[in-house]
Short mmCIF file of C-alpha atoms in Angstrom, two decimals:
data_model
loop_
_atom_site.label_atom_id
_atom_site.label_comp_id
_atom_site.label_asym_id
_atom_site.label_seq_id
_atom_site.Cartn_x
_atom_site.Cartn_y
_atom_site.Cartn_z
CA UNK O 10 -22.46 211.25 49.95
CA UNK O 11 -20.47 208.84 51.78
CA UNK O 12 -17.21 208.40 50.02
CA UNK O 13 -16.99 204.43 52.35
CA UNK O 14 -17.06 201.15 50.19
CA UNK O 15 -20.29 201.36 48.67
CA UNK O 16 -23.08 198.38 48.45
CA UNK O 17 -25.36 197.29 46.30
CA UNK O 18 -24.61 199.57 43.39
CA UNK O 19 -26.94 200.10 40.24
CA UNK O 20 -29.89 201.83 39.58
CA UNK O 21 -31.71 204.11 41.60
CA UNK O 22 -33.43 206.10 39.27
CA UNK O 23 -35.13 205.71 35.63
CA UNK O 24 -36.39 208.57 33.14
CA UNK O 25 -37.75 207.36 29.66
CA UNK O 26 -38.45 210.18 26.93
CA UNK O 27 -39.59 209.51 23.08
CA UNK O 28 -40.95 211.68 20.79
CA UNK O 29 -44.69 212.31 20.82
CA UNK O 30 -44.46 211.75 16.88
CA UNK O 31 -45.09 208.12 15.43
CA UNK O 32 -46.80 206.28 12.90
CA UNK O 33 -49.19 203.53 13.02
CA UNK O 34 -47.35 200.22 11.26
CA UNK O 35 -50.67 199.07 10.06
CA UNK O 36 -50.88 202.52 7.98
CA UNK O 37 -47.47 202.10 7.21
CA UNK O 38 -47.94 198.39 6.38
CA UNK O 39 -50.47 199.42 3.62
CA UNK O 40 -49.38 202.49 2.64
CA UNK O 41 -45.59 200.26 1.20
CA UNK O 42 -47.74 197.71 -0.16
CA UNK O 43 -46.64 194.71 1.77
CA UNK O 44 -48.65 191.88 2.99
CA UNK O 45 -51.08 192.50 6.43
CA UNK O 46 -48.86 191.89 9.81
CA UNK O 47 -45.99 191.77 8.18
CA UNK O 48 -44.86 195.08 10.38
CA UNK O 49 -47.54 194.59 13.21
CA UNK O 50 -47.59 190.27 14.14
CA UNK O 51 -43.70 190.08 11.89
CA UNK O 52 -41.99 192.86 13.70
CA UNK O 53 -44.25 192.67 17.20
CA UNK O 54 -44.86 196.48 16.78
CA UNK O 55 -48.25 199.01 16.83
CA UNK O 56 -46.50 202.13 16.67
CA UNK O 57 -43.08 203.07 15.39
CA UNK O 58 -41.84 207.13 16.91
CA UNK O 59 -39.54 209.00 14.58
CA UNK O 60 -37.83 212.39 15.57
CA UNK O 61 -39.44 215.63 13.30
CA UNK O 62 -37.20 218.45 12.75
CA UNK O 63 -37.35 219.95 16.02
CA UNK O 64 -35.52 216.94 17.84
CA UNK O 65 -32.36 214.73 17.73
CA UNK O 66 -30.67 212.83 20.27
CA UNK O 67 -29.17 215.43 21.44
CA UNK O 68 -33.02 217.51 22.54
CA UNK O 69 -33.88 214.00 23.86
CA UNK O 70 -31.47 213.43 26.23
CA UNK O 71 -31.83 216.81 27.38
CA UNK O 72 -35.19 216.21 28.07
CA UNK O 73 -34.26 213.37 29.92
CA UNK O 74 -32.48 213.41 32.44
CA UNK O 75 -33.53 217.50 33.88
CA UNK O 76 -36.73 215.18 33.51
CA UNK O 77 -34.96 212.79 36.04
CA UNK O 78 -32.77 215.15 38.51
CA UNK O 79 -36.17 217.19 38.78
CA UNK O 80 -38.78 214.42 39.20
CA UNK O 81 -35.95 212.68 41.93
CA UNK O 82 -35.12 216.17 43.35
CA UNK O 83 -31.21 215.25 42.71
CA UNK O 84 -29.01 218.08 42.95
CA UNK O 85 -27.03 218.68 40.12
CA UNK O 86 -23.64 219.06 41.73
CA UNK O 87 -24.30 215.64 43.61
CA UNK O 88 -23.35 213.77 39.60
CA UNK O 89 -19.96 212.98 39.17
CA UNK O 90 -19.97 211.13 36.25
CA UNK O 91 -22.56 211.24 32.94
CA UNK O 92 -21.81 208.64 30.10
CA UNK O 93 -23.95 208.40 27.06
CA UNK O 94 -24.53 205.78 24.60
CA UNK O 95 -25.50 206.25 21.33
CA UNK O 96 -24.77 205.37 17.51
CA UNK O 97 -26.43 208.21 16.06
CA UNK O 98 -23.32 210.78 15.63
CA UNK O 99 -24.49 214.02 15.23
CA UNK O 100 -20.23 214.73 15.26
CA UNK O 101 -17.36 212.81 15.01
CA UNK O 102 -15.63 214.29 17.08
CA UNK O 103 -18.05 216.69 19.66
CA UNK O 104 -19.36 213.98 22.38
CA UNK O 105 -23.45 214.32 23.47
CA UNK O 106 -22.47 214.83 26.49
CA UNK O 107 -20.59 218.08 25.99
CA UNK O 108 -23.97 219.26 25.21
CA UNK O 109 -25.22 217.95 27.99
CA UNK O 110 -23.04 220.28 30.13
CA UNK O 111 -24.95 223.81 30.67
CA UNK O 112 -27.69 221.36 32.61
CA UNK O 113 -24.73 221.42 35.29
CA UNK O 114 -22.87 224.12 34.71
CA UNK O 115 -25.20 227.09 35.63
CA UNK O 116 -23.13 230.78 34.66
CA UNK O 117 -20.12 228.50 35.39
CA UNK O 118 -18.01 231.19 34.42
CA UNK O 119 -19.07 233.82 36.65
CA UNK O 120 -16.19 233.17 38.94
CA UNK O 121 -16.41 234.06 43.18
CA UNK O 122 -13.72 234.64 45.30
CA UNK O 123 -11.40 232.95 42.10
CA UNK O 124 -14.00 230.35 41.90
CA UNK O 125 -16.07 228.27 39.46
CA UNK O 126 -19.85 227.83 40.03
CA UNK O 127 -21.95 224.55 39.32
CA UNK O 128 -20.75 221.25 38.13
CA UNK O 129 -17.60 220.68 35.56
CA UNK O 130 -16.32 217.96 37.85
CA UNK O 131 -18.01 215.32 35.93
CA UNK O 132 -16.48 212.03 34.49
CA UNK O 133 -17.69 210.34 31.18
CA UNK O 134 -18.05 210.65 27.62
CA UNK O 135 -19.67 208.65 25.05
CA UNK O 136 -19.60 204.95 23.90
CA UNK O 137 -20.52 203.93 20.21
CA UNK O 138 -20.79 200.33 18.83
CA UNK O 139 -24.47 200.12 17.60
CA UNK O 140 -26.93 198.84 19.76
CA UNK O 141 -24.56 198.38 22.53
CA UNK O 142 -23.12 201.72 23.31
CA UNK O 143 -25.80 202.24 26.04
CA UNK O 144 -25.05 198.56 27.68
CA UNK O 145 -21.21 200.20 28.03
CA UNK O 146 -22.36 203.55 29.40
CA UNK O 147 -23.76 201.74 32.28
CA UNK O 148 -21.27 199.33 32.86
CA UNK O 149 -18.23 202.29 33.01
CA UNK O 150 -21.04 204.14 35.67
CA UNK O 151 -21.15 200.98 37.96
CA UNK O 152 -17.92 200.13 37.85
CA UNK O 153 -17.17 203.42 38.51
CA UNK O 154 -19.20 203.67 41.69
CA UNK O 155 -17.52 200.25 42.51
CA UNK O 156 -14.40 201.67 42.03
CA UNK O 157 -11.84 203.37 44.46
CA UNK O 158 -11.90 205.84 41.45
CA UNK O 159 -15.56 206.90 42.96
CA UNK O 160 -15.92 210.40 44.87
CA UNK O 161 -19.07 209.64 46.46
CA UNK O 162 -21.37 211.00 44.06
CA UNK O 163 -24.24 209.85 41.38
CA UNK O 164 -23.21 208.14 37.86
CA UNK O 165 -25.74 209.27 35.14
CA UNK O 166 -26.18 207.19 32.36
CA UNK O 167 -27.86 208.25 29.21
CA UNK O 168 -28.85 205.90 26.27
CA UNK O 169 -30.07 207.07 23.11
CA UNK O 170 -30.86 207.20 19.66
CA UNK O 171 -32.57 208.21 16.09
CA UNK O 172 -32.76 205.06 14.14
CA UNK O 173 -33.79 205.86 11.48
CA UNK O 174 -33.26 203.67 7.67
CA UNK O 175 -33.60 204.64 4.03
CA UNK O 176 -36.69 203.60 2.09
CA UNK O 177 -37.43 199.91 1.86
CA UNK O 178 -37.83 196.84 4.02
CA UNK O 179 -35.94 197.97 7.00
CA UNK O 180 -37.58 201.48 7.68
CA UNK O 181 -40.09 200.38 9.83
CA UNK O 182 -37.70 198.75 11.84
CA UNK O 183 -36.71 202.21 13.00
CA UNK O 184 -37.02 204.33 16.41
CA UNK O 185 -36.40 206.91 18.88
CA UNK O 186 -36.26 208.00 22.60
CA UNK O 187 -33.77 208.56 25.38
CA UNK O 188 -33.31 206.81 28.69
CA UNK O 189 -32.01 208.37 32.05
CA UNK O 190 -30.28 205.92 34.37
CA UNK O 191 -29.16 207.37 37.79
CA UNK O 192 -26.19 204.50 39.30
CA UNK O 193 -24.90 204.48 43.04
CA UNK O 194 -25.24 202.47 46.04
CA UNK O 195 -27.83 201.20 48.14
CA UNK O 196 -30.33 200.39 44.87
CA UNK O 197 -33.51 199.12 44.14
CA UNK O 198 -32.13 197.27 40.86
CA UNK O 199 -28.36 195.75 42.02
CA UNK O 200 -26.00 194.67 39.17
CA UNK O 201 -24.64 191.44 40.35
CA UNK O 202 -21.03 192.38 38.66
CA UNK O 203 -19.03 189.04 38.83
CA UNK O 204 -22.01 187.46 36.73
CA UNK O 205 -21.25 189.14 33.72
CA UNK O 206 -19.71 187.38 30.47
CA UNK O 207 -19.25 189.24 27.36
CA UNK O 208 -18.67 187.99 23.27
CA UNK O 209 -16.35 190.64 20.99
CA UNK O 210 -15.30 189.87 17.36
CA UNK O 211 -14.88 191.85 14.29
CA UNK O 212 -17.90 191.20 11.37
CA UNK O 213 -19.70 192.96 8.85
CA UNK O 214 -23.86 192.34 10.05
CA UNK O 215 -24.28 196.19 10.34
CA UNK O 216 -22.61 199.13 10.05
CA UNK O 217 -22.50 202.66 8.83
CA UNK O 218 -19.64 203.49 6.55
CA UNK O 219 -20.62 206.01 5.03
CA UNK O 220 -20.05 209.38 7.03
CA UNK O 221 -22.62 211.57 5.03
CA UNK O 222 -25.17 209.67 5.48
CA UNK O 223 -27.34 208.00 8.94
CA UNK O 224 -28.20 205.06 6.83
CA UNK O 225 -26.48 201.81 7.80
CA UNK O 226 -25.72 198.80 5.45
CA UNK O 227 -27.59 195.72 6.96
CA UNK O 228 -26.79 191.90 6.85
CA UNK O 229 -29.82 190.58 7.81
CA UNK O 230 -29.33 187.14 7.99
CA UNK O 231 -25.27 186.93 9.23
CA UNK O 232 -26.88 189.45 11.99
CA UNK O 233 -29.11 186.68 13.17
CA UNK O 234 -25.99 184.16 12.96
CA UNK O 235 -24.20 186.22 14.33
CA UNK O 236 -26.56 187.26 17.51
CA UNK O 237 -27.31 183.67 18.55
CA UNK O 238 -23.05 183.11 17.97
CA UNK O 239 -22.75 185.67 20.39
CA UNK O 240 -25.65 184.78 23.06
CA UNK O 241 -24.26 181.38 22.60
CA UNK O 242 -20.68 181.96 23.66
CA UNK O 243 -21.56 184.24 26.34
CA UNK O 244 -24.28 181.70 28.34
CA UNK O 245 -21.56 179.11 28.31
CA UNK O 246 -19.48 181.75 29.66
CA UNK O 247 -22.13 183.36 31.81
CA UNK O 248 -22.79 179.55 33.26
CA UNK O 249 -18.97 178.72 34.07
CA UNK O 250 -19.03 182.20 36.09
CA UNK O 251 -21.88 181.34 38.17
CA UNK O 252 -20.77 177.79 39.10
CA UNK O 253 -17.74 179.22 39.87
CA UNK O 254 -19.32 181.37 42.26
CA UNK O 255 -22.14 179.93 43.42
CA UNK O 256 -20.42 176.24 43.73
CA UNK O 257 -23.60 175.22 41.42
CA UNK O 258 -24.65 174.66 37.57
CA UNK O 259 -26.78 177.93 36.39
CA UNK O 260 -29.77 176.80 34.56
CA UNK O 261 -32.64 178.59 33.21
CA UNK O 262 -34.03 178.04 37.03
CA UNK O 263 -32.08 180.17 38.34
CA UNK O 264 -33.43 183.32 37.15
CA UNK O 265 -37.07 184.66 37.49
CA UNK O 266 -37.00 187.14 33.94
CA UNK O 267 -34.70 187.26 31.04
CA UNK O 268 -34.77 190.42 28.42
CA UNK O 269 -33.38 190.15 25.30
CA UNK O 270 -31.58 192.78 22.82
CA UNK O 271 -34.62 192.76 20.01
CA UNK O 272 -32.59 193.54 17.06
CA UNK O 273 -35.03 193.31 14.42
CA UNK O 274 -37.52 190.45 15.13
CA UNK O 275 -40.89 190.88 17.48
CA UNK O 276 -40.37 192.74 20.43
CA UNK O 277 -41.57 190.11 23.57
CA UNK O 278 -44.74 191.03 25.38
CA UNK O 279 -44.87 189.40 29.05
CA UNK O 280 -43.56 185.55 27.94
CA UNK O 281 -40.49 186.24 25.39
CA UNK O 282 -40.61 182.88 23.99
CA UNK O 283 -44.60 182.69 23.03
CA UNK O 284 -44.32 185.08 20.26
CA UNK O 285 -40.73 186.08 18.86
CA UNK O 286 -39.02 183.23 17.21
CA UNK O 287 -35.60 185.16 17.96
CA UNK O 288 -36.83 184.72 21.19
CA UNK O 289 -37.62 181.34 20.84
CA UNK O 290 -34.10 180.56 19.46
CA UNK O 291 -32.72 181.89 22.23
CA UNK O 292 -34.27 180.03 25.30
CA UNK O 293 -33.61 177.06 23.11
CA UNK O 294 -29.89 177.97 23.10
CA UNK O 295 -30.18 178.31 26.90
CA UNK O 296 -32.18 174.95 27.61
CA UNK O 297 -30.21 172.93 24.82
CA UNK O 298 -27.02 174.16 26.68
CA UNK O 299 -28.49 173.22 30.07
CA UNK O 300 -29.61 169.72 28.79
CA UNK O 301 -26.23 169.12 27.23
CA UNK O 302 -24.39 169.94 30.39
CA UNK O 303 -26.86 167.85 32.67
CA UNK O 304 -28.23 170.38 34.61
CA UNK O 305 -30.34 169.41 36.78
CA UNK O 306 -33.23 171.83 36.14
CA UNK O 307 -33.84 169.43 33.10
CA UNK O 308 -36.27 167.15 34.15
CA UNK O 309 -37.00 163.70 32.26
CA UNK O 310 -39.76 165.37 30.23
CA UNK O 311 -37.84 167.66 28.32
CA UNK O 312 -34.22 165.24 28.53
CA UNK O 313 -36.64 162.73 26.37
CA UNK O 314 -37.52 165.80 24.00
CA UNK O 315 -34.32 167.26 23.43
CA UNK O 316 -32.20 163.82 23.46
CA UNK O 317 -32.77 163.91 19.44
CA UNK O 318 -30.39 166.67 19.22
CA UNK O 319 -27.81 166.22 21.32
CA UNK O 320 -25.36 164.81 18.44
CA UNK O 321 -25.16 168.14 16.41
CA UNK O 322 -22.74 170.78 15.84
CA UNK O 323 -23.35 174.00 17.00
CA UNK O 324 -23.80 175.23 13.72
CA UNK O 325 -25.94 172.93 12.84
CA UNK O 326 -28.23 173.98 15.82
CA UNK O 327 -28.31 177.33 15.37
CA UNK O 328 -30.64 176.12 11.94
CA UNK O 329 -32.41 173.60 13.53
CA UNK O 330 -36.27 174.60 13.58
CA UNK O 331 -37.17 170.51 14.98
CA UNK O 332 -34.67 171.72 18.33
CA UNK O 333 -36.15 175.33 18.46
CA UNK O 334 -39.72 173.67 18.22
CA UNK O 335 -38.70 171.01 20.70
CA UNK O 336 -36.63 173.94 22.93
CA UNK O 337 -39.86 175.84 23.03
CA UNK O 338 -42.36 172.98 24.46
CA UNK O 339 -39.79 173.02 27.13
CA UNK O 340 -39.34 176.80 27.73
CA UNK O 341 -42.93 177.14 27.67
CA UNK O 342 -43.78 176.64 31.20
CA UNK O 343 -40.77 177.73 33.16
CA UNK O 344 -42.04 181.18 31.71
CA UNK O 345 -45.61 180.52 33.07
CA UNK O 346 -44.91 181.12 36.40
CA UNK O 347 -42.97 184.68 37.02
CA UNK O 348 -41.87 185.12 40.27
CA UNK O 349 -38.27 185.78 41.99
CA UNK O 350 -35.71 188.81 42.30
CA UNK O 351 -33.09 187.87 39.56
CA UNK O 352 -33.26 189.21 36.27
CA UNK O 353 -30.67 187.70 32.61
CA UNK O 354 -30.36 190.85 30.30
CA UNK O 355 -28.67 190.09 27.19
CA UNK O 356 -27.21 192.67 24.94
CA UNK O 357 -26.18 192.72 21.34
CA UNK O 358 -24.44 195.46 19.70
CA UNK O 359 -23.63 194.64 15.91
CA UNK O 360 -19.83 194.41 14.42
CA UNK O 361 -20.06 193.04 17.46
CA UNK O 362 -20.45 193.14 21.11
CA UNK O 363 -22.41 191.50 23.36
CA UNK O 364 -22.85 190.94 26.98
CA UNK O 365 -24.93 188.85 29.31
CA UNK O 366 -24.70 190.22 32.82
CA UNK O 367 -27.40 189.56 36.06
CA UNK O 368 -29.52 191.88 38.11
CA UNK O 369 -31.08 191.65 41.29
CA UNK O 370 -34.62 193.42 42.22
CA UNK O 371 -35.60 194.39 45.45
CA UNK O 372 -37.78 197.79 46.08
CA UNK O 373 -35.68 200.08 47.50
CA UNK O 374 -36.62 203.08 49.61
CA UNK O 375 -38.55 206.18 48.15
CA UNK O 376 -37.69 208.09 46.14
CA UNK O 377 -35.11 205.09 45.31
CA UNK O 378 -37.93 202.70 44.52
CA UNK O 379 -39.11 199.77 42.24
CA UNK O 380 -42.65 201.55 42.57
CA UNK O 381 -41.81 204.87 42.39
CA UNK O 382 -39.33 204.24 39.35
CA UNK O 383 -42.34 202.83 37.13
CA UNK O 384 -45.10 205.53 38.52
CA UNK O 385 -42.06 208.64 37.57
CA UNK O 386 -41.75 206.56 34.09
CA UNK O 387 -44.83 206.39 33.21
CA UNK O 388 -44.40 204.53 29.83
CA UNK O 389 -47.85 202.98 29.37
CA UNK O 390 -49.26 207.20 29.90
CA UNK O 391 -46.82 208.44 27.59
CA UNK O 392 -47.61 206.07 24.70
CA UNK O 393 -51.27 206.80 24.50
CA UNK O 394 -50.36 210.62 24.63
CA UNK O 395 -48.58 210.45 21.08
CA UNK O 396 -49.71 212.63 17.88
CA UNK O 397 -50.10 209.60 14.96
CA UNK O 398 -48.67 210.71 11.82
CA UNK O 399 -49.77 209.87 8.07
CA UNK O 400 -47.47 207.98 5.77
CA UNK O 401 -47.11 210.62 3.16
CA UNK O 402 -46.40 213.10 6.79
CA UNK O 403 -43.59 210.62 7.95
CA UNK O 404 -42.36 210.59 4.22
CA UNK O 405 -41.66 213.98 3.75
CA UNK O 406 -40.03 214.99 7.30
CA UNK O 407 -37.87 211.52 6.80
CA UNK O 408 -36.70 213.31 3.31
CA UNK O 409 -36.28 216.56 5.55
CA UNK O 410 -34.04 214.81 8.27
CA UNK O 411 -32.38 212.98 5.36
CA UNK O 412 -31.42 216.32 3.60
CA UNK O 413 -30.43 218.30 6.53
CA UNK O 414 -28.32 215.48 7.73
CA UNK O 415 -24.27 217.06 7.95
CA UNK O 416 -25.88 220.06 6.74
CA UNK O 417 -25.67 223.73 8.09
CA UNK O 418 -27.32 227.36 8.50
CA UNK O 419 -30.74 226.76 8.75
CA UNK O 420 -33.53 227.20 11.04
CA UNK O 421 -36.01 224.83 12.23
CA UNK O 422 -39.60 225.73 12.01
CA UNK O 423 -39.41 226.09 16.06
CA UNK O 424 -42.95 224.42 15.77
CA UNK O 425 -43.03 222.82 19.89
CA UNK O 426 -47.07 222.64 19.67
CA UNK O 427 -46.83 218.86 20.51
CA UNK O 428 -44.05 219.08 22.90
CA UNK O 429 -45.03 218.70 26.41
CA UNK O 430 -43.94 221.65 28.76
CA UNK O 431 -40.16 221.43 29.43
CA UNK O 432 -39.44 219.16 26.54
CA UNK O 433 -36.28 220.32 24.67
CA UNK O 434 -36.05 221.07 20.70
CA UNK O 435 -33.82 221.84 18.25
CA UNK O 436 -34.07 225.89 17.16
CA UNK O 437 -31.35 226.29 14.52
CA UNK O 438 -27.92 225.08 13.48
CA UNK O 439 -25.78 228.18 12.18
CA UNK O 440 -23.06 228.00 9.35
CA UNK O 441 -20.65 226.91 11.60
CA UNK O 442 -22.68 223.52 12.67
CA UNK O 443 -23.44 224.91 15.74
CA UNK O 444 -26.29 223.50 16.90
CA UNK O 445 -28.75 225.43 19.37
CA UNK O 446 -31.54 224.42 21.52
CA UNK O 447 -34.96 225.87 23.50
CA UNK O 448 -37.12 224.73 26.45
CA UNK O 449 -40.30 224.86 25.94
CA UNK O 450 -42.28 227.03 28.34
CA UNK O 451 -44.05 225.56 31.09
CA UNK O 452 -47.66 226.01 31.42
CA UNK O 453 -47.99 228.72 33.67
CA UNK O 454 -45.56 231.11 31.26
CA UNK O 455 -42.07 230.66 32.64
CA UNK O 456 -40.07 231.58 30.32
CA UNK O 457 -37.74 228.60 29.55
CA UNK O 458 -35.27 229.59 26.47
CA UNK O 459 -32.45 232.48 27.38
CA UNK O 460 -31.84 234.32 30.04
CA UNK O 461 -33.97 237.34 31.82
CA UNK O 462 -31.64 239.56 33.59
CA UNK O 463 -34.60 241.10 35.97
CA UNK O 464 -33.27 244.48 37.54
CA UNK O 465 -34.39 245.06 41.12
CA UNK O 466 -34.58 247.80 43.80
CA UNK O 467 -36.18 247.17 47.57
CA UNK O 468 -37.35 243.85 46.60
CA UNK O 469 -39.46 245.37 43.24
CA UNK O 470 -38.50 244.32 39.77
CA UNK O 471 -37.73 248.24 38.21
CA UNK O 472 -37.10 246.25 34.40
CA UNK O 473 -35.74 243.35 32.56
CA UNK O 474 -33.25 242.58 29.85
CA UNK O 475 -33.42 239.66 27.61
CA UNK O 476 -30.88 238.11 26.19
CA UNK O 477 -31.12 235.48 23.22
CA UNK O 478 -30.64 231.67 23.23
CA UNK O 479 -28.09 231.72 20.33
CA UNK O 480 -26.16 234.51 22.19
CA UNK O 481 -25.87 232.79 25.96
CA UNK O 482 -22.03 232.93 26.42
CA UNK O 483 -20.38 234.43 29.22
CA UNK O 484 -19.66 237.86 27.61
CA UNK O 485 -23.07 238.33 26.94
CA UNK O 486 -23.71 237.98 30.63
CA UNK O 487 -21.47 240.21 31.51
CA UNK O 488 -23.09 242.81 28.70
CA UNK O 489 -26.42 242.84 30.39
CA UNK O 490 -25.18 242.76 33.62
CA UNK O 491 -23.15 246.26 32.85
CA UNK O 492 -26.77 248.05 31.23
CA UNK O 493 -27.77 248.61 34.60
CA UNK O 494 -26.61 250.47 38.11
CA UNK O 495 -28.20 248.65 40.73
CA UNK O 496 -26.03 245.81 43.08
CA UNK O 497 -28.88 243.49 43.23
CA UNK O 498 -29.77 241.31 39.93
CA UNK O 499 -31.80 238.55 39.75
CA UNK O 500 -30.70 236.43 36.36
CA UNK O 501 -32.96 233.51 35.40
CA UNK O 502 -30.64 231.21 33.34
CA UNK O 503 -33.40 228.23 31.97
CA UNK O 504 -31.92 227.69 28.98
CA UNK O 505 -30.51 224.08 29.42
CA UNK O 506 -30.91 225.03 33.03
CA UNK O 507 -32.14 221.98 35.00
CA UNK O 508 -35.02 223.34 37.22
CA UNK O 509 -36.76 226.13 35.94
CA UNK O 510 -37.85 227.17 39.70
CA UNK O 511 -33.99 227.76 40.26
CA UNK O 512 -32.23 230.87 39.68
CA UNK O 513 -28.90 232.66 40.32
CA UNK O 514 -28.67 235.35 42.68
CA UNK O 515 -25.62 237.53 41.89
CA UNK O 516 -24.51 240.78 43.97
CA UNK O 517 -22.61 243.07 42.10
CA UNK O 518 -20.52 245.63 42.36
CA UNK O 519 -20.31 249.42 40.25
CA UNK O 520 -17.45 247.20 38.34
CA UNK O 521 -19.74 244.59 38.06
CA UNK O 522 -17.04 241.97 39.73
CA UNK O 523 -18.96 239.20 41.34
CA UNK O 524 -18.68 238.82 44.96
CA UNK O 525 -21.59 236.21 45.49
CA UNK O 526 -23.54 233.83 43.52
CA UNK O 527 -25.80 230.91 45.11
CA UNK O 528 -28.74 228.78 43.55
CA UNK O 529 -31.66 228.25 45.69
#
């Protein structure tokens, strides 16, 4: 990649992974004795994903990253920055990012002419603040590519969480997934970096102070108020920046799509204003602010509907049901006509952190095109392929995960029967809290965990020496090498490597000194 001043920096590629395990919200409603529709209509959800004992944010991240690199044909050495956003804490010091590094190392400690092989020159660590961590990680990568520090390589962002709650009304608002995004120039999804406004404050609306538990402390009413306050502040600042940049007032008509973080309310489908009260409020704030500022997009009929509320204070506007209804009526026609290329996004993380930012869309060029991103992510089919668990089994798994949280010295069932080929999974946490992962074999039988050393002579395999997953360390590799006398070795390092089809070829002398190594 060239290192000239980058243009049209944004998202080149995306991949998503979520566990194959889920529970129907309607079934959970009945089991919990909740009123019919409380989880489905009230939350806008049909199903909730959750991690079984063999999956966590690390395994999901590894799967998402390797899948993205494989499907878009990206060389791991082309990655110069890797950022992870998550609020799921498995270690208070060691970042999730470091667990992903073996994907890029590929026998990094083997020396050739005193030089290391693989890619360890990758900047970035984790970002944490409730649901905002992924947004911060994304901004970090975009800012890096746009900066003088950029070295011409891609940035890679991973957003991942396993959201679980104690038994009670909050439990059905959980979920689990990992999203990987490749960042670089000439992207089909371009960041308008000068159109970005944030609101940061110190509040206790949602937080996780008990380090021995993954369950949060939640003040739902305060969180909703904080959300609306942050949205209002961000939008006003965004409008000011837009006017400064474009020389005209911003209104909702200047964008074609609005995508909002959904804290514990309905998820909007197609038209975010029609089904979700919080999003109706969000649009109400936008339209109401446009009305107060005299934006030209507000026609006379809309002004007539909104005029009775012009004297409301900001706090009063947050709570006014009548204003909400009036704004909903004004907003609906604007979102029935969805055509255009600008997307406005609002990200919120409790505590609190919030940002409104703008994206521009274009088709792009294969493989970095919108159509290819949609094809590769294949979200609908992935959702359909999940396996539904009964409430009793779901609760049993939640209790096991609660018991094991922060635990050590245990081995999982290693049951990967529901996982797709190429998916990473947790196998063990040893007495030193070290976590070990394996990769499910390809359907054609390719080994996908540990190291296998093949002894070659005249291009024929004479013998194989296997190295178990939890012994995959540099000294063990050399131990395997020392077990044979041939000068030609083939090492298939599939654990945590990027592609099963990639092999490392090593030429060794009698004293096991590496002369040459190359990935093919």
